Coordinates of C-alpha atoms in Angstrom, one line a residue:
M24 CA -69.4 40.9 -31.9
L25 CA -72.0 41.1 -29.2
R26 CA -73.0 37.4 -29.7
L27 CA -69.3 36.4 -29.5
R28 CA -69.0 38.1 -26.1
E29 CA -72.1 36.3 -24.9
N30 CA -70.8 32.9 -26.0
T31 CA -67.4 33.6 -24.3
R32 CA -69.3 34.6 -21.1
R33 CA -71.3 31.3 -21.2
V34 CA -68.2 29.2 -21.7
A35 CA -66.5 30.9 -18.7
L36 CA -69.5 30.3 -16.6
V37 CA -69.7 26.6 -17.6
A38 CA -65.9 26.2 -16.9
A39 CA -66.2 27.9 -13.5
A40 CA -69.2 25.7 -12.6
A41 CA -67.3 22.6 -13.7
G42 CA -64.3 23.7 -11.7
G43 CA -66.4 24.4 -8.7
L44 CA -68.1 21.0 -8.9
A45 CA -64.6 19.4 -9.3
L46 CA -63.4 21.2 -6.2
A47 CA -66.5 20.3 -4.3
A48 CA -66.1 16.7 -5.4
L49 CA -62.5 16.7 -4.3
A50 CA -63.4 18.3 -1.0
A51 CA -66.1 15.7 -0.6
A52 CA -63.7 12.9 -1.5
T53 CA -61.2 14.3 1.0
V54 CA -63.8 14.0 3.7
L55 CA -65.7 10.9 2.6
L56 CA -63.1 8.6 1.0
P57 CA -61.2 8.1 4.3
L58 CA -64.6 7.2 5.8
L59 CA -65.6 4.9 2.9
V60 CA -62.3 3.0 2.8
P61 CA -62.1 0.8 5.9
A62 CA -58.9 1.1 8.0
A63 CA -58.5 -2.7 7.6
D64 CA -58.4 -2.3 3.8
L65 CA -55.9 0.5 4.1
R66 CA -53.7 -1.6 6.4
R67 CA -54.0 -4.6 4.1
A68 CA -53.2 -2.6 0.9
A69 CA -50.2 -0.8 2.6
I70 CA -48.8 -4.1 3.9
A71 CA -49.3 -5.8 0.6
A72 CA -47.3 -3.0 -1.1
V73 CA -44.4 -3.4 1.2
A74 CA -44.6 -7.0 2.1
G75 CA -42.7 -7.9 -1.0
T76 CA -39.6 -6.8 0.9
T77 CA -40.0 -9.7 3.3
E78 CA -41.6 -13.1 3.4
Q79 CA -42.0 -13.2 7.1
G80 CA -44.2 -10.2 7.9
V81 CA -44.5 -6.6 8.7
T82 CA -45.2 -5.0 12.1
I83 CA -46.9 -1.6 12.3
S84 CA -47.2 0.6 15.3
G85 CA -50.6 2.4 15.1
D86 CA -53.3 2.6 12.4
P87 CA -52.7 3.6 8.8
V88 CA -53.7 7.1 7.8
L89 CA -55.1 7.9 4.4
R90 CA -54.3 11.4 3.1
L91 CA -55.4 12.8 -0.3
L92 CA -53.5 16.1 -0.4
P93 CA -51.1 17.0 -2.0
S94 CA -51.5 13.5 -3.4
P95 CA -53.3 10.3 -2.2
R96 CA -51.2 8.3 0.1
V97 CA -51.2 5.9 3.0
E98 CA -48.9 6.6 5.9
L99 CA -47.6 4.0 8.3
R100 CA -45.7 4.9 11.4
K101 CA -42.9 2.9 13.1
V102 CA -42.8 -0.1 10.7
T103 CA -40.6 -3.1 11.3
F104 CA -39.8 -5.6 8.6
S105 CA -38.9 -9.1 9.6
L106 CA -36.1 -10.2 7.3
P107 CA -34.4 -13.6 6.9
H108 CA -30.9 -14.6 8.2
G109 CA -31.3 -12.5 11.3
Q110 CA -31.4 -9.2 9.4
S111 CA -33.7 -6.4 10.4
L112 CA -35.2 -3.3 8.8
D113 CA -36.9 -0.6 10.7
A114 CA -38.4 2.7 9.3
D115 CA -39.8 5.7 11.1
A116 CA -42.5 5.9 8.4
V117 CA -43.6 4.1 5.2
V118 CA -45.5 6.3 2.8
S119 CA -47.4 4.4 0.0
R120 CA -48.6 6.7 -2.8
I121 CA -52.0 5.6 -4.2
S122 CA -53.1 5.8 -7.8
L123 CA -56.1 8.3 -7.9
W124 CA -58.3 6.8 -10.6
P125 CA -58.7 3.3 -9.0
L126 CA -59.3 5.1 -5.7
L127 CA -62.4 6.9 -7.1
F128 CA -63.9 3.4 -7.6
G129 CA -63.0 2.3 -4.1
R130 CA -59.9 0.3 -5.1
L131 CA -56.4 0.8 -3.6
A132 CA -53.5 0.6 -6.0
I133 CA -50.0 1.5 -4.7
S134 CA -47.8 3.2 -7.3
D135 CA -44.7 3.7 -5.1
V136 CA -43.4 3.3 -1.6
T137 CA -41.2 5.6 0.3
L138 CA -39.2 4.5 3.4
Q139 CA -38.4 7.4 5.7
S140 CA -35.3 7.1 7.9
P141 CA -35.0 3.3 7.4
S142 CA -32.2 1.4 9.2
L143 CA -31.0 -1.9 7.7
V144 CA -28.9 -4.2 9.9
L145 CA -27.0 -7.0 8.3
T146 CA -25.7 -9.8 10.4
G147 CA -23.6 -13.0 10.4
D148 CA -20.4 -13.7 8.4
Q149 CA -22.0 -13.9 4.9
R150 CA -19.8 -12.3 2.4
L151 CA -22.7 -11.8 0.0
P152 CA -25.8 -11.4 2.2
Q153 CA -29.1 -12.6 0.8
L154 CA -31.2 -9.4 1.2
G155 CA -34.8 -9.7 2.1
I156 CA -35.7 -7.1 -0.5
V157 CA -35.2 -9.6 -3.3
P158 CA -38.9 -10.7 -3.7
F159 CA -39.9 -7.0 -3.9
L160 CA -37.4 -6.4 -6.8
A161 CA -38.5 -9.5 -8.6
A162 CA -42.2 -8.5 -8.7
A163 CA -42.7 -7.3 -12.3
H164 CA -45.7 -5.1 -11.6
G165 CA -45.0 -4.1 -8.0
P166 CA -44.6 -0.5 -6.8
E167 CA -41.5 1.6 -7.2
L168 CA -39.3 2.3 -4.1
R169 CA -37.9 5.5 -2.6
V170 CA -35.5 5.8 0.4
V171 CA -34.9 9.0 2.4
D172 CA -32.2 9.4 5.0
G173 CA -31.4 5.7 5.3
T174 CA -28.7 3.8 7.2
I175 CA -27.0 0.5 6.8
A176 CA -25.2 -1.1 9.7
W177 CA -23.4 -4.4 10.4
R178 CA -23.9 -6.5 13.5
S179 CA -21.1 -9.0 14.3
E180 CA -21.7 -12.4 15.9
S181 CA -20.7 -10.9 19.3
G182 CA -23.6 -8.4 19.0
L183 CA -21.6 -5.3 18.3
T184 CA -23.3 -3.1 15.7
R185 CA -21.2 -0.8 13.5
E186 CA -22.6 1.8 11.2
L187 CA -21.4 1.3 7.6
V188 CA -23.3 3.9 5.5
S189 CA -25.6 6.8 6.4
G190 CA -27.6 9.6 4.7
I191 CA -28.9 7.2 2.0
V192 CA -31.2 8.8 -0.6
G193 CA -32.2 6.4 -3.3
R194 CA -34.8 5.4 -5.8
F195 CA -35.8 2.2 -7.5
D196 CA -37.7 2.4 -10.8
R197 CA -39.1 -0.2 -13.1
V198 CA -38.3 0.0 -16.8
I199 CA -38.8 -1.9 -20.0
G200 CA -42.4 -2.7 -19.2
G201 CA -41.7 -3.7 -15.7
R202 CA -39.1 -6.3 -16.6
G203 CA -36.0 -4.1 -15.9
M204 CA -35.0 -1.8 -13.1
T205 CA -32.8 1.2 -12.5
V206 CA -31.4 1.9 -9.0
S207 CA -29.7 5.2 -8.1
V208 CA -28.4 5.9 -4.6
V209 CA -26.5 8.8 -2.9
F210 CA -25.0 8.2 0.5
D211 CA -22.3 9.4 2.9
W212 CA -19.4 7.1 3.8
R213 CA -16.6 8.4 6.0
D214 CA -17.4 12.0 5.2
V215 CA -17.4 11.5 1.4
V216 CA -20.5 11.7 -0.8
V217 CA -20.8 8.6 -3.0
E218 CA -23.2 8.1 -6.0
A219 CA -24.0 4.6 -7.0
S220 CA -26.2 3.3 -9.8
L221 CA -27.3 0.0 -11.2
S222 CA -29.3 -0.8 -14.3
V223 CA -30.6 -4.3 -15.2
D224 CA -32.6 -5.2 -18.3
D225 CA -34.4 -8.3 -16.8
V226 CA -34.7 -8.3 -13.0
K227 CA -36.3 -11.7 -12.7
A228 CA -33.6 -13.4 -14.8
F229 CA -30.9 -11.4 -13.0
L230 CA -32.1 -12.6 -9.6
S231 CA -32.5 -16.2 -10.7
G232 CA -28.9 -16.5 -11.9
V233 CA -29.3 -15.9 -15.6
A234 CA -26.8 -13.5 -17.2
T235 CA -28.6 -10.2 -18.0
P236 CA -27.3 -7.0 -19.6
T237 CA -26.2 -4.9 -16.6
R238 CA -24.6 -1.5 -16.0
A239 CA -23.2 -0.3 -12.7
A240 CA -21.2 2.8 -11.5
L241 CA -19.7 4.0 -8.3
V242 CA -18.6 7.6 -8.2
S243 CA -17.2 10.0 -5.6
D244 CA -14.8 13.0 -5.5
L245 CA -11.9 10.6 -4.8
A246 CA -12.5 7.9 -7.4
S247 CA -14.9 6.3 -9.9
M248 CA -15.6 2.8 -11.1
R249 CA -17.9 1.6 -13.9
F250 CA -19.0 -1.8 -15.2
R251 CA -20.8 -2.8 -18.4
G252 CA -21.6 -6.3 -19.4
Q253 CA -23.6 -9.4 -18.3
A254 CA -24.3 -10.1 -14.7
S255 CA -26.5 -12.2 -12.4
Y256 CA -27.2 -12.2 -8.6
S257 CA -28.2 -15.4 -6.9
A258 CA -26.6 -17.9 -4.5
R259 CA -23.5 -17.7 -6.8
P260 CA -23.2 -14.1 -8.2
A261 CA -21.6 -13.9 -11.7
A262 CA -20.5 -11.1 -14.0
D263 CA -18.6 -10.8 -17.3
G264 CA -17.8 -7.5 -18.9
T265 CA -15.5 -4.5 -18.9
V266 CA -14.5 -2.4 -15.9
T267 CA -12.8 1.0 -15.7
A268 CA -11.6 2.8 -12.6
D269 CA -9.6 6.0 -12.0
A270 CA -8.5 8.2 -9.1
D271 CA -6.6 11.5 -8.9
S272 CA -4.8 10.1 -5.9
L273 CA -4.7 6.4 -5.1
R274 CA -3.1 7.2 -1.8
A275 CA -6.1 9.4 -0.8
L276 CA -8.4 6.5 -1.9
L277 CA -6.4 4.0 0.2
D278 CA -6.5 6.4 3.2
W279 CA -10.3 6.7 2.8
V280 CA -10.9 2.9 2.8
R281 CA -8.3 2.7 5.7
V282 CA -5.8 0.6 3.8
P283 CA -2.2 1.7 4.5
A284 CA -0.1 2.4 1.4
P285 CA 3.1 0.3 1.4
T286 CA 5.4 3.4 0.9
S287 CA 5.5 6.9 2.3
R288 CA 5.5 8.5 -1.2
G289 CA 3.9 7.9 -4.5
F290 CA 0.5 6.3 -5.3
G291 CA -0.9 9.3 -7.1
A292 CA -2.9 9.3 -10.4
F293 CA -4.3 5.9 -11.2
T294 CA -6.4 4.4 -14.0
L295 CA -7.5 0.8 -14.8
N296 CA -9.1 -0.7 -17.8
S297 CA -9.8 -4.5 -17.7
R298 CA -12.0 -7.4 -18.6
L299 CA -13.8 -8.6 -15.5
A300 CA -15.2 -12.0 -14.8
L301 CA -16.9 -12.9 -11.5
D302 CA -17.9 -16.5 -10.6
G303 CA -19.1 -16.8 -7.0
E304 CA -16.1 -15.9 -4.8
T305 CA -13.5 -15.8 -7.7
L306 CA -12.8 -12.6 -9.4
S307 CA -10.5 -12.3 -12.4
L308 CA -9.2 -9.3 -14.3
T309 CA -7.7 -10.0 -17.7
D310 CA -6.4 -7.8 -20.6
T311 CA -5.6 -5.3 -17.8
Q312 CA -4.0 -2.0 -18.5
L313 CA -2.8 -0.2 -15.4
D314 CA -1.4 3.3 -15.1
L315 CA 0.1 4.5 -11.8
D316 CA 2.4 7.4 -11.1
G317 CA 3.4 7.5 -14.8
N318 CA 4.1 3.8 -14.9
R319 CA 2.1 1.7 -17.4
G320 CA 1.8 -2.1 -17.2
E321 CA -0.3 -4.9 -18.7
G322 CA -1.3 -8.2 -17.1
G323 CA -4.0 -10.0 -15.2
L324 CA -5.2 -10.6 -11.7
L325 CA -7.1 -13.4 -10.0
V326 CA -8.7 -12.9 -6.5
K327 CA -10.2 -15.8 -4.5
L328 CA -12.3 -15.1 -1.4
G329 CA -13.2 -18.6 -0.3
G330 CA -10.5 -19.5 2.2
N331 CA -9.4 -18.1 5.6
R332 CA -7.8 -15.1 3.8
P333 CA -8.1 -13.7 0.3
V334 CA -5.7 -15.1 -2.3
I335 CA -4.4 -12.7 -5.0
Q336 CA -2.5 -14.1 -8.0
G337 CA -1.3 -11.9 -10.8
T338 CA 1.2 -11.0 -13.4
L339 CA 2.3 -7.6 -14.6
A340 CA 4.6 -6.6 -17.5
A341 CA 6.0 -3.2 -18.2
E342 CA 8.4 -1.7 -20.7
R343 CA 9.7 0.8 -18.2
L344 CA 9.0 1.0 -14.5
S345 CA 10.2 3.9 -12.3
L346 CA 10.4 3.4 -8.5
T347 CA 11.6 6.9 -7.9
P348 CA 8.2 8.3 -7.0
Y349 CA 8.0 5.9 -4.0
G350 CA 11.3 7.2 -2.4
Q351 CA 13.9 5.1 -0.7
M352 CA 13.4 2.6 2.0
R353 CA 14.3 4.5 5.2
L354 CA 16.2 2.3 7.6
T355 CA 17.7 5.0 9.8
G356 CA 16.2 7.4 12.4
D357 CA 15.6 11.1 11.9
N358 CA 19.3 12.0 12.5
G359 CA 20.4 9.5 9.8
R360 CA 23.3 8.3 12.0
E361 CA 21.5 5.4 13.8
W362 CA 19.2 2.6 12.7
S363 CA 15.5 3.2 13.2
R364 CA 14.1 2.0 16.4
D365 CA 10.5 2.3 15.3
P366 CA 8.5 -0.9 15.7
L367 CA 7.9 -2.8 12.4
D368 CA 4.3 -2.9 11.3
L369 CA 3.7 -6.4 9.9
S370 CA -0.1 -6.6 10.1
A371 CA -0.4 -6.5 6.3
L372 CA 1.4 -9.8 6.0
D373 CA -1.4 -11.7 7.7
A374 CA -4.2 -10.0 5.7
V375 CA -3.9 -11.8 2.4
D376 CA -2.0 -14.4 0.5
L377 CA -0.1 -13.3 -2.7
D378 CA 1.5 -14.7 -5.7
L379 CA 2.6 -11.8 -7.9
R380 CA 5.0 -11.9 -10.9
L381 CA 6.7 -8.8 -12.5
S382 CA 8.7 -8.5 -15.6
A383 CA 10.1 -5.2 -16.9
G384 CA 12.4 -4.2 -19.7
Q385 CA 13.8 -1.5 -17.5
V386 CA 13.4 -0.5 -13.8
V387 CA 14.7 2.8 -12.5
A388 CA 15.3 3.3 -8.7
E389 CA 16.7 6.7 -7.9
T390 CA 20.1 6.7 -9.8
A391 CA 20.2 3.0 -10.4
T392 CA 18.9 1.4 -13.6
F393 CA 18.2 -2.3 -14.0
T394 CA 17.2 -4.1 -17.2
T395 CA 15.5 -7.4 -18.1
V396 CA 14.0 -7.6 -14.6
A397 CA 12.0 -10.7 -13.5
A398 CA 10.8 -10.6 -9.9
S399 CA 8.2 -12.3 -7.8
A400 CA 6.5 -11.8 -4.4
V401 CA 4.9 -14.9 -2.8
L402 CA 3.1 -14.4 0.5
T403 CA 1.7 -17.5 2.3
S404 CA 0.3 -17.5 5.8
G405 CA 2.3 -14.4 6.7
R406 CA 5.6 -15.6 5.2
L407 CA 6.8 -13.4 2.3
V408 CA 9.4 -14.4 -0.2
L409 CA 10.8 -11.8 -2.6
A410 CA 12.8 -13.2 -5.5
L411 CA 14.8 -11.4 -8.1
G412 CA 15.8 -13.5 -11.1
Q413 CA 18.9 -12.9 -13.2
T414 CA 18.9 -9.2 -13.8
S415 CA 21.2 -6.7 -15.5
G416 CA 22.3 -3.9 -13.2
W417 CA 25.2 -1.9 -11.9
N418 CA 26.9 -2.9 -15.2
G419 CA 26.8 -6.5 -14.2
M420 CA 24.4 -9.3 -13.3
L421 CA 22.6 -9.8 -10.0
R422 CA 20.0 -12.1 -8.4
G423 CA 18.8 -12.8 -4.9
T424 CA 16.0 -13.7 -2.5
A425 CA 14.7 -12.1 0.7
T426 CA 12.4 -14.1 3.1
L427 CA 10.4 -12.3 5.8
S428 CA 8.6 -14.3 8.4
P429 CA 6.7 -12.6 11.3
N430 CA 7.3 -14.0 14.7
W431 CA 3.7 -13.8 16.0
P432 CA 2.6 -15.4 19.3
G433 CA 1.4 -18.9 18.7
R434 CA 3.7 -19.4 15.8
G435 CA 6.7 -20.8 17.6
A436 CA 8.1 -17.5 18.8
D437 CA 7.5 -15.1 21.7
G438 CA 6.4 -11.6 21.1
T439 CA 6.0 -9.8 17.8
G440 CA 8.8 -9.2 15.3
L441 CA 10.4 -10.3 12.1
S442 CA 12.7 -13.1 11.0
L443 CA 14.7 -12.0 7.9
R444 CA 17.0 -13.8 5.6
V445 CA 18.6 -12.2 2.5
E446 CA 20.7 -14.1 -0.1
A447 CA 22.2 -12.3 -3.1
E448 CA 25.0 -12.7 -5.7
C449 CA 26.1 -9.7 -7.8
A450 CA 28.7 -10.6 -10.5
D451 CA 30.9 -8.2 -12.5
I452 CA 29.1 -5.2 -11.1
S453 CA 30.4 -1.6 -10.6
L454 CA 31.6 -1.7 -7.0
E455 CA 31.3 2.1 -6.6
R456 CA 27.6 2.2 -7.7
A457 CA 26.5 -1.0 -6.0
L458 CA 28.1 -0.4 -2.6
D459 CA 26.9 3.1 -2.6
D460 CA 23.3 2.1 -3.3
I461 CA 23.4 -0.8 -0.9
A462 CA 25.3 0.5 2.1
G463 CA 26.2 4.1 1.3
V464 CA 29.9 3.2 0.9
G465 CA 31.9 4.7 -2.0
L466 CA 35.4 3.4 -1.2
F467 CA 36.0 1.3 -4.3
E468 CA 36.0 1.8 -8.1
G469 CA 36.1 -0.9 -10.7
S470 CA 34.2 -4.1 -11.2
G471 CA 33.9 -7.1 -8.9
T472 CA 31.7 -9.7 -7.3
L473 CA 29.6 -9.3 -4.1
Q474 CA 28.0 -12.2 -2.3
F475 CA 26.1 -12.2 1.0
D476 CA 23.9 -14.5 3.1
L477 CA 22.5 -12.8 6.1
Q478 CA 19.8 -13.5 8.6
S479 CA 18.4 -11.9 11.7
E480 CA 15.2 -11.2 13.7
G481 CA 13.8 -8.4 15.8
R482 CA 11.0 -5.9 16.3
S483 CA 12.8 -2.9 14.6
V484 CA 15.6 -2.2 12.1
Q485 CA 17.9 -1.6 15.1
D486 CA 17.1 -5.1 16.4
I487 CA 17.7 -6.6 12.9
A488 CA 21.1 -4.9 12.6
Q489 CA 22.0 -6.0 16.1
G490 CA 21.2 -9.6 15.4
L491 CA 22.7 -10.0 12.0
T492 CA 24.4 -13.4 11.4
G493 CA 25.9 -14.8 8.2
S494 CA 28.7 -14.1 5.8
V495 CA 29.8 -11.4 3.2
A496 CA 32.4 -11.9 0.4
L497 CA 33.8 -9.2 -1.9
S498 CA 36.3 -9.7 -4.7
S499 CA 37.7 -7.7 -7.6
S500 CA 40.3 -8.2 -10.3
G501 CA 41.1 -4.5 -10.7
G502 CA 40.1 -1.1 -9.6
S503 CA 41.0 1.7 -7.2
L504 CA 40.7 2.5 -3.5
V505 CA 39.0 5.9 -3.6
G506 CA 40.0 8.7 -1.2
F507 CA 43.4 7.3 -0.3
D508 CA 46.8 7.3 -2.1
V509 CA 48.5 4.7 0.0
A510 CA 51.8 4.8 -2.1
Q511 CA 52.1 8.5 -1.7
V512 CA 51.5 8.4 2.1
L513 CA 54.1 5.6 2.5
R514 CA 56.7 7.6 0.4
R515 CA 56.1 10.7 2.5
I516 CA 56.6 8.6 5.7
E517 CA 59.8 7.2 4.3
R518 CA 61.1 10.7 3.8
R519 CA 59.7 12.2 6.9
P520 CA 58.2 9.7 9.3
L521 CA 56.4 12.1 11.5
S522 CA 54.5 13.4 8.5
G523 CA 52.3 10.3 8.9
A524 CA 50.4 12.4 11.5
A525 CA 48.8 14.3 8.6
D526 CA 45.3 13.1 7.5
P527 CA 46.0 10.5 4.8
R528 CA 42.8 11.0 2.9
G529 CA 43.0 12.2 -0.8
G530 CA 43.7 10.6 -4.2
R531 CA 43.3 7.0 -5.3
T532 CA 45.2 3.7 -4.9
P533 CA 45.0 1.5 -7.9
F534 CA 44.9 -2.3 -7.2
S535 CA 44.9 -5.4 -9.3
A536 CA 43.3 -7.7 -6.8
L537 CA 40.9 -7.2 -3.9
V538 CA 39.6 -10.0 -1.6
A539 CA 37.5 -9.5 1.5
R540 CA 35.5 -12.0 3.5
A541 CA 33.7 -11.4 6.8
S542 CA 31.6 -13.5 9.2
L543 CA 28.8 -11.9 11.2
R544 CA 27.4 -12.9 14.5
H545 CA 25.0 -10.9 16.6
G546 CA 25.6 -7.8 14.5
L547 CA 29.4 -7.9 14.7
A548 CA 31.3 -8.6 11.5
T549 CA 34.7 -10.2 12.0
I550 CA 37.2 -9.8 9.1
D551 CA 38.3 -13.3 8.2
D552 CA 40.5 -12.2 5.3
M553 CA 41.0 -8.8 3.6
S554 CA 43.8 -7.9 1.3
I555 CA 44.4 -5.3 -1.5
D556 CA 47.2 -5.9 -3.9
G557 CA 48.5 -3.5 -6.5
K558 CA 51.5 -2.7 -8.6
Q559 CA 53.0 -0.4 -5.9
I560 CA 51.2 -1.4 -2.7
H561 CA 49.9 -4.3 -0.6
L562 CA 47.4 -4.0 2.3
D563 CA 46.3 -6.6 4.8
L564 CA 43.5 -5.8 7.3
D565 CA 41.7 -7.5 10.1
G566 CA 39.4 -6.5 12.9
T567 CA 35.7 -6.0 13.3
I568 CA 32.8 -3.9 12.0
D569 CA 29.9 -3.3 14.5
V570 CA 26.9 -3.2 12.2
A571 CA 24.5 -2.3 15.1
Q572 CA 26.6 0.7 16.2
R573 CA 27.8 1.5 12.7
T574 CA 31.4 1.7 13.8
L575 CA 34.8 0.3 12.6
D576 CA 37.6 -1.1 14.6
M577 CA 40.2 -2.5 12.2
A578 CA 44.0 -2.7 12.0
G579 CA 46.3 -3.6 9.1
E580 CA 49.6 -3.2 7.5
A581 CA 50.4 -1.2 4.4
S582 CA 53.5 -2.1 2.3
L583 CA 55.1 -0.1 -0.5
K584 CA 56.8 -2.4 -3.0
A585 CA 60.4 -1.7 -4.0
G586 CA 60.6 -0.1 -7.4
P587 CA 62.7 -1.5 -10.2
K588 CA 64.6 1.7 -10.8
A589 CA 67.6 2.9 -8.9
G590 CA 66.9 5.5 -6.2
E591 CA 63.4 4.2 -5.6
P592 CA 62.6 3.3 -2.0
H593 CA 63.0 -0.2 -0.7
D594 CA 60.0 -2.2 0.7
I595 CA 58.3 -0.1 3.3
S596 CA 55.7 -1.6 5.8
L597 CA 53.7 0.4 8.2
P598 CA 50.9 -0.7 10.6
F599 CA 47.8 1.5 10.6
V600 CA 44.4 1.5 12.3
V601 CA 40.9 2.3 11.0
E602 CA 38.4 3.3 13.7
G603 CA 35.3 5.3 14.4
P604 CA 31.9 5.7 12.7
W605 CA 31.9 4.1 9.2
S606 CA 30.5 7.4 7.7
A607 CA 33.7 9.2 8.7
P608 CA 36.3 6.8 10.0
R609 CA 39.7 7.9 11.3
I610 CA 42.7 6.3 9.5
M611 CA 46.0 6.7 11.3
A612 CA 49.4 5.2 11.0
D613 CA 50.7 3.4 14.1
P614 CA 52.3 6.2 16.2
V615 CA 55.1 4.1 17.7
S616 CA 56.2 2.9 14.2
L617 CA 56.3 6.6 13.1
I618 CA 58.5 7.7 16.0
E619 CA 60.8 4.7 15.6
R620 CA 61.3 5.6 12.0
S621 CA 62.3 9.2 13.0
G622 CA 65.9 9.4 14.3
A623 CA 65.3 12.9 15.7
A624 CA 62.4 11.6 17.8
Q625 CA 64.2 8.6 19.3
P626 CA 65.6 10.4 22.3
L627 CA 62.2 11.8 23.1
L628 CA 60.7 8.3 22.9
E629 CA 63.4 6.8 25.2
A630 CA 62.8 9.6 27.7
V631 CA 59.1 9.0 27.8
K632 CA 59.6 5.3 28.2
S633 CA 61.9 5.7 31.1
H634 CA 59.4 7.8 33.1
R635 CA 56.0 6.4 32.2
S636 CA 54.2 3.1 32.1
G637 CA 53.4 1.4 28.8
A638 CA 49.8 2.7 28.6
A639 CA 50.9 6.2 29.4
V640 CA 53.7 6.0 26.8
H641 CA 51.2 5.1 24.2
T642 CA 48.9 8.0 25.2
V643 CA 51.7 10.5 25.0
I644 CA 52.8 9.2 21.6
E645 CA 49.3 9.5 20.2
K646 CA 49.1 13.1 21.3
L647 CA 52.5 13.8 19.7
V648 CA 51.5 12.4 16.3
K649 CA 47.7 12.7 16.2
P650 CA 46.4 15.3 13.7
A651 CA 44.9 18.5 15.3
A652 CA 41.5 17.8 13.8
P653 CA 40.1 15.2 11.4
L654 CA 38.9 16.4 8.0
P655 CA 35.2 16.0 7.0
A656 CA 34.0 12.6 6.0
D657 CA 34.0 13.4 2.3
A658 CA 37.4 15.1 2.2
G659 CA 39.6 13.9 -0.6
R660 CA 36.7 12.1 -2.2
P661 CA 36.4 13.1 -5.9
A662 CA 33.4 15.2 -6.9
N663 CA 30.8 13.4 -8.9

């Protein structure tokens, strides 16, 4: 036992002595090695480690400093890298970590390089800039790279510099025996933290344009995107693989990248799964599955970036598509009684060219449902053509086109605004549902045909309404006029003429034929022909509809046909007027005709005529027969 203790004591003494010698050697090395390694060699080794990032040279302010603790390293202050294509890279410091074992033999071997607070400035109009760091990446046995608190900025041809990305923390590691690489980066962009990663199995092949197994990912709190497949980066980048993307809110993602959403609602949860192929400036997505706001579609997309503006072509097919999440197009102001005067924002029409095709078994828009839908949107040089092929809807068939052309300066028009033309034909449709969805008018029941060809231009919806020109035609072979029982009103007037002063709204008027045609000019629709014919009644109307002011000014004559049975009234004809806002028009029988039919009121009429002028007579008569107060706009209209 005593001998064991003595051996243990000797081992401890030897270990302590060895440790002391090691510490002494390390201390000596700390003092002597910086003296033994010339500054020129330090500078040369440090530059050689980082010169792979540029082929044009490195500028260093001050002498390099060799430090051994806590690990051997060479520190360079205020380093400027001269990059090709007018790019620049500056760093507050470049720290090159040195391998210890070669250093003990007087050789400098750099294991990794850290750029502290680097700032990379990209210039020119290159869509895919050729970064000067490419030679560094291609070196199979070069050092690894670290970035701390980096910044990337873009300098336009005018010299204006704009910061793109800040707070960059990244690392580049060599894998697979130095042939491959992995890159991971965390950075801040527009107050959102983004994590990016790239993994390539063969860097040299990847950078020389040979397809190489590649994985990439871009992840933030707003969205994520991942790619897996074959890729290469050279003068003509290429990729072929699968891509997935998702976002809890596509609207929030669009706001983040500062792309306005086309509607005020919707654009929520989003997922994408697709086959991706990139060839230079052409990107294609095939076998695409897209989910947005509960809608699922399949198709493909082709993006071309080579021209003056991007070109997007694509097709999408869906079994069922709901437009309800996106709300209705708002054409009126906040009060809902006037057209919107807000300026139209048409900037998106000049950003891209489109050729998109949509087919759907069913499309739901609020309360309307359309089936076998085939639609297209073609946008070329700012001119957008929306086309709807023959589609089942409103219990009938419809088709139409809408053409929108911005009036930008230099394109043959003064100022900014929109030229619009809409052509549509709706056959055998439900008049009640169609007219209510299109114009908020629910006066007719039954089926019919609606045709219109309208055009206008302006800077707002109000301007468009005020400039409308074209024609509208409506016809039906059977239905009802909703909210008015014309036959009942005429019978009441026959019995008691002055009862025509009562509000006529309520009930229905069946008809066997309806014909209406109107011509529009500068927002004013003139009734060319309008007649309603039924078994008991006949109505003729003419006058105008002011689309811009949303008012009616029409007059007509209602006739009650003589019945075949004895005791039924003879033919009765009565003039009437329809005037006021089209949301709640006033419908009144002609007051003079009512008084002339009343024998008891004849002496009063003659007395008024003998003492007043014609205009005054008309005013007094109106006061005598006018209802005390009009009923609400929906009075007499049947509940849904």
